[in-house]
Amino acid sequence: MKKQLSLLVYLIGTSCVLGQIRYETVRDNPDFIPFLNINLQYFDTDVSLRTIDAINFNASVWGNFEPVNGLGVDFRIRRSYLTMGQLAYDDHMHFQNYEVGAYYKIGGGTVRKPTKVVLEADQYDDYYENVRVYTSTSIVIPALRRRDFLVRGGFYNLASPIDIEELEDDFGQSPFTESLGRARNTGLYGGIALRSITNVFVNTEQFGYQFNSHATLVYFDALITGTRIYDPWAPEMDLSDQAKDAIGSLPIGFRFGMSGFQIEQKKYTNKKFGMSYNFEAGYRNYMGWYISGGLGLTILKWNKND
């Protein structure tokens, strides 16, 4: 008997690095001030490993403002449009995160590194093999890479649903109205970061004008916060002491993350927007271990000393 099979489409990526191609470097300049950079992250996910109700799907805006070379302000605003807690409860279960701080450059420099420049990218469907194939053609050229070593710190505020199975009243029931609480961490973050900037443009006879222009930020922060745990349906009922005794916590939180964003202006790239991303993992006081991240767009790129 013939079986009906569902055909799966596999995504196959291939790349070709060209070593023998004539090119001209028309611009290689990472040494400018990223005066204002704003990113819109339209799909941001924050996952608490403690409870499924604290899996949050968010929209976020983040970026930096650097009026003086090496001294600037960074910020991030996140707000959920859906949490798993909302599926069983109501709108009390939203997630929110606000951060604003400053950074200062303590060192760094510019080095010449082998740099990949994508010349062409394409895709096609192979219906005989039932696969979709992605291809790219690139060259590796020497280009300048700027590295800035930063110290940073600022204000930190985050609120999220929390499920505390260990917390019971005298009758063995959860003291929360709907068996689900809300935790808010408020305090300071502080740490170190490494910012890298690549900004090279080439011209080739076969592929025309192409470029590699982006920045990455790798950071590690300590999170020194106070925690309030309460019933979102009765916010005047503070259950912080009982909840903290029940679940325990490390003395401070911490996080490790990486962000990427576009930095060159449209007059050089002919692109108004570009892809950005942020991924992060760490530990929050009393909320526990977490991972978060997502993709977005760089919607504003404004540089000085260009």
Coordinates of C-alpha atoms in Angstrom, one line a residue:
M1 CA 0.0 0.0 0.0
K2 CA 1.3 3.4 -0.9
K3 CA 1.9 5.8 2.0
Q4 CA 1.2 9.4 1.7
L5 CA 4.2 11.3 3.0
S6 CA 4.4 15.0 4.0
L7 CA 7.3 16.5 2.2
L8 CA 9.6 18.6 4.3
V9 CA 11.5 21.6 2.9
Y10 CA 15.1 21.6 4.1
L11 CA 17.1 24.8 4.1
I12 CA 20.6 24.3 2.7
G13 CA 23.1 27.1 2.8
T14 CA 26.2 27.1 0.7
S15 CA 28.9 29.8 0.3
C16 CA 31.7 30.4 -2.1
V17 CA 34.7 32.5 -1.0
L18 CA 36.5 34.0 -4.0
G19 CA 40.3 34.4 -3.7
Q20 CA 41.0 35.7 -7.2
I21 CA 38.9 38.7 -7.9
R22 CA 39.9 42.3 -8.6
Y23 CA 38.4 44.9 -6.2
E24 CA 39.0 48.4 -5.1
T25 CA 38.6 49.5 -1.4
V26 CA 36.6 52.8 -1.7
R27 CA 36.0 53.4 2.0
D28 CA 37.5 51.8 5.1
N29 CA 36.6 54.0 8.1
P30 CA 35.5 52.7 11.5
D31 CA 36.8 55.8 13.3
F32 CA 33.8 57.9 13.9
I33 CA 31.4 58.7 16.7
P34 CA 28.2 56.6 16.7
F35 CA 26.3 59.7 17.8
L36 CA 22.8 58.2 17.9
N37 CA 21.8 54.6 17.1
I38 CA 18.2 53.3 17.7
N39 CA 17.1 49.7 17.2
L40 CA 13.5 48.3 17.1
Q41 CA 13.3 44.7 18.2
Y42 CA 9.9 43.4 17.0
F43 CA 10.3 39.8 18.2
D44 CA 12.0 39.6 21.6
T45 CA 11.6 36.5 23.8
D46 CA 12.4 36.4 27.5
V47 CA 12.4 32.9 29.0
S48 CA 12.6 32.2 32.8
L49 CA 13.9 28.7 33.5
R50 CA 11.9 28.8 36.8
T51 CA 8.4 28.9 35.4
I52 CA 6.6 28.5 32.1
D53 CA 4.2 31.3 33.0
A54 CA 7.2 33.7 32.7
I55 CA 7.9 33.0 29.0
N56 CA 7.4 36.5 27.5
F57 CA 7.1 37.8 24.0
N58 CA 8.1 41.4 23.8
A59 CA 8.7 44.4 21.6
S60 CA 11.7 46.5 22.5
V61 CA 13.6 49.7 21.6
W62 CA 17.3 50.0 22.5
G63 CA 20.3 52.0 21.4
N64 CA 22.9 54.6 22.4
F65 CA 23.6 58.3 22.4
E66 CA 27.2 59.3 22.3
P67 CA 27.6 63.1 22.2
V68 CA 31.4 63.0 23.1
N69 CA 33.8 60.4 21.7
G70 CA 34.0 57.6 24.2
L71 CA 31.3 58.9 26.6
G72 CA 27.7 58.1 26.0
V73 CA 24.3 56.9 27.2
D74 CA 22.7 53.6 26.4
F75 CA 19.1 52.5 27.0
R76 CA 16.6 49.7 26.6
I77 CA 12.8 49.5 26.9
R78 CA 10.9 46.2 26.6
R79 CA 7.2 45.5 27.0
S80 CA 5.4 42.3 26.4
Y81 CA 2.5 41.8 24.0
L82 CA 2.0 38.3 25.2
T83 CA 3.1 36.2 28.2
M84 CA 2.3 32.6 28.9
G85 CA 0.7 33.8 32.2
Q86 CA -1.8 35.8 30.2
L87 CA -3.2 32.6 28.6
A88 CA -4.5 31.3 31.9
Y89 CA -5.0 34.6 33.7
D90 CA -5.4 38.2 32.5
D91 CA -3.6 41.3 31.6
H92 CA -2.0 41.7 35.1
M93 CA 0.7 39.2 33.9
H94 CA 2.7 41.5 31.5
F95 CA 6.5 41.8 31.4
Q96 CA 8.3 45.1 31.4
N97 CA 12.0 46.1 31.5
Y98 CA 13.5 49.6 31.6
E99 CA 17.2 50.4 31.6
V100 CA 19.2 53.6 31.2
G101 CA 22.9 54.1 31.9
A102 CA 26.2 55.6 30.8
Y103 CA 29.4 54.1 29.4
Y104 CA 32.9 55.4 29.2
K105 CA 35.8 54.2 26.9
I106 CA 38.9 53.2 28.9
G107 CA 40.9 51.9 26.0
G108 CA 41.0 50.3 22.6
G109 CA 42.4 50.9 19.1
T110 CA 42.2 50.0 15.5
V111 CA 43.7 46.9 13.9
R112 CA 43.7 45.5 10.4
K113 CA 42.0 42.1 10.2
P114 CA 40.9 39.7 7.5
T115 CA 37.3 40.7 6.8
K116 CA 34.6 38.9 4.8
V117 CA 32.6 41.0 2.3
V118 CA 29.5 39.3 0.8
L119 CA 29.3 40.1 -2.9
E120 CA 26.1 38.3 -3.8
A121 CA 23.4 36.2 -2.1
D122 CA 20.7 34.2 -3.8
Q123 CA 18.3 31.4 -3.2
Y124 CA 16.5 28.8 -5.4
D125 CA 14.1 25.9 -4.9
D126 CA 15.1 22.5 -6.1
Y127 CA 11.7 20.8 -6.6
Y128 CA 13.2 17.5 -7.6
E129 CA 15.1 17.1 -4.3
N130 CA 12.4 19.2 -2.4
V131 CA 15.0 21.6 -0.9
R132 CA 15.5 25.3 -0.8
V133 CA 19.2 26.3 -1.4
Y134 CA 20.7 29.5 -0.2
T135 CA 24.0 30.6 -1.8
S136 CA 26.4 33.4 -1.2
T137 CA 29.6 34.6 -2.8
S138 CA 32.2 36.6 -0.8
I139 CA 35.8 37.7 -0.6
V140 CA 38.1 38.1 2.4
I141 CA 40.1 41.3 2.4
P142 CA 42.2 43.2 4.9
A143 CA 40.2 45.9 6.6
L144 CA 40.3 48.1 9.7
R145 CA 38.4 46.9 12.8
R146 CA 37.9 49.3 15.7
R147 CA 37.7 47.9 19.2
D148 CA 36.6 50.0 22.2
F149 CA 36.9 48.7 25.8
L150 CA 34.1 50.2 27.9
V151 CA 33.0 50.4 31.5
R152 CA 29.3 51.0 32.0
G153 CA 26.5 51.2 34.6
G154 CA 23.0 52.5 35.2
F155 CA 19.5 52.1 36.4
Y156 CA 17.7 48.7 36.1
N157 CA 14.0 47.8 36.5
L158 CA 12.3 44.6 35.5
A159 CA 9.0 43.1 36.4
S160 CA 7.7 39.6 35.4
P161 CA 5.2 36.9 36.4
I162 CA 6.5 34.5 39.0
D163 CA 5.2 31.1 40.1
I164 CA 6.4 30.1 43.6
E165 CA 5.3 26.5 44.3
E166 CA 7.3 26.5 47.5
L167 CA 5.1 29.3 49.0
E168 CA 2.0 28.1 50.9
D169 CA -0.3 29.6 53.5
D170 CA -1.4 27.9 56.8
F171 CA -3.9 25.9 54.8
G172 CA -1.5 24.6 52.2
Q173 CA -2.7 26.9 49.5
S174 CA -0.9 29.6 47.5
P175 CA -1.3 33.0 49.1
F176 CA -1.7 34.6 45.6
T177 CA -5.2 35.2 44.4
E178 CA -4.7 33.3 41.2
S179 CA -1.7 31.1 42.3
L180 CA 0.6 33.3 40.4
G181 CA 2.6 36.3 41.7
R182 CA 4.5 39.2 40.2
A183 CA 8.2 40.1 41.0
R184 CA 9.9 43.4 40.4
N185 CA 13.7 43.9 40.5
T186 CA 14.8 47.5 40.9
G187 CA 18.4 48.7 41.3
L188 CA 21.6 49.1 39.4
Y189 CA 23.7 47.3 36.7
G190 CA 27.4 47.7 36.2
G191 CA 30.1 46.0 34.2
I192 CA 32.4 45.9 31.2
A193 CA 31.9 45.8 27.4
L194 CA 33.8 45.4 24.2
R195 CA 32.5 47.2 21.2
S196 CA 33.8 46.3 17.7
I197 CA 33.1 48.3 14.5
T198 CA 33.8 47.3 10.9
N199 CA 33.0 49.7 8.1
V200 CA 34.5 48.7 4.7
F201 CA 33.2 49.3 1.2
V202 CA 34.6 47.8 -2.0
N203 CA 33.9 48.1 -5.7
T204 CA 34.3 45.1 -8.1
E205 CA 33.8 44.8 -11.8
Q206 CA 31.6 41.8 -11.6
F207 CA 29.5 42.5 -8.5
G208 CA 29.7 46.3 -8.2
Y209 CA 29.6 48.2 -4.9
Q210 CA 29.4 46.0 -1.8
F211 CA 30.2 46.5 1.9
N212 CA 30.5 45.1 5.4
S213 CA 29.3 47.7 7.9
H214 CA 28.2 46.7 11.4
A215 CA 29.0 47.0 15.1
T216 CA 28.9 44.4 17.9
L217 CA 28.8 44.9 21.6
V218 CA 29.7 42.1 24.0
Y219 CA 29.0 42.8 27.7
F220 CA 29.1 41.4 31.2
D221 CA 27.1 43.1 34.0
A222 CA 26.5 42.6 37.7
L223 CA 22.8 43.2 38.7
I224 CA 22.5 44.7 42.2
T225 CA 18.8 45.0 42.8
G226 CA 16.1 44.9 45.5
T227 CA 13.2 42.5 44.9
R228 CA 9.5 43.0 45.7
I229 CA 7.1 40.1 45.2
Y230 CA 3.4 40.7 45.5
D231 CA -0.1 39.6 44.4
P232 CA -0.9 41.5 41.1
W233 CA -4.6 41.4 42.0
A234 CA -3.9 42.8 45.4
P235 CA -0.7 44.9 45.0
E236 CA -1.0 46.3 48.5
M237 CA -0.3 42.7 49.8
D238 CA 3.5 42.5 49.9
L239 CA 4.6 38.9 50.1
S240 CA 8.3 39.6 49.6
D241 CA 9.6 38.2 52.9
Q242 CA 7.7 35.0 52.8
A243 CA 8.5 34.4 49.1
K244 CA 12.2 35.2 49.5
D245 CA 12.4 32.8 52.4
A246 CA 10.7 30.1 50.4
I247 CA 12.7 30.3 47.2
G248 CA 16.1 31.7 48.2
S249 CA 18.5 33.5 45.9
L250 CA 22.1 34.3 45.0
P251 CA 23.3 37.6 46.6
I252 CA 23.5 39.4 43.3
G253 CA 22.4 38.8 39.7
F254 CA 24.5 38.9 36.6
R255 CA 24.2 38.7 32.8
F256 CA 26.3 38.1 29.7
G257 CA 25.1 39.4 26.3
M258 CA 25.8 40.3 22.7
S259 CA 24.2 43.0 20.5
G260 CA 24.7 43.7 16.8
F261 CA 23.6 46.7 14.9
Q262 CA 24.1 48.7 11.7
I263 CA 26.2 51.9 11.9
E264 CA 26.8 53.5 8.5
Q265 CA 24.4 56.0 7.1
K266 CA 22.1 55.6 4.1
K267 CA 24.2 57.9 1.8
Y268 CA 26.9 55.2 1.7
T269 CA 24.9 52.0 2.1
N270 CA 21.7 53.0 0.1
K271 CA 19.8 51.2 2.9
K272 CA 17.7 53.1 5.4
F273 CA 17.4 50.2 7.8
G274 CA 19.5 47.1 8.6
M275 CA 19.3 44.0 10.7
S276 CA 20.0 44.2 14.5
Y277 CA 19.9 41.6 17.3
N278 CA 20.4 41.2 21.0
F279 CA 20.9 37.9 22.9
E280 CA 21.4 37.6 26.7
A281 CA 21.6 35.0 29.5
G282 CA 22.1 35.3 33.2
Y283 CA 20.6 35.2 36.7
R284 CA 18.0 37.6 38.3
N285 CA 17.6 37.8 42.0
Y286 CA 14.8 35.5 43.2
M287 CA 13.5 35.2 39.6
G288 CA 16.3 32.7 38.7
W289 CA 18.1 31.8 35.5
Y290 CA 16.9 33.2 32.2
I291 CA 17.7 33.5 28.5
S292 CA 16.4 36.2 26.2
G293 CA 16.9 37.7 22.8
G294 CA 15.6 38.3 19.3
L295 CA 16.0 40.1 16.0
G296 CA 15.1 43.5 14.9
L297 CA 16.0 46.6 12.7
T298 CA 18.4 49.4 13.1
I299 CA 16.0 52.3 12.4
L300 CA 18.3 55.3 13.0
K301 CA 22.0 55.7 12.3
W302 CA 23.5 59.1 12.9
N303 CA 27.3 59.5 13.1
K304 CA 29.6 62.5 13.8
N305 CA 33.1 63.4 12.5
D306 CA 32.1 61.5 9.3

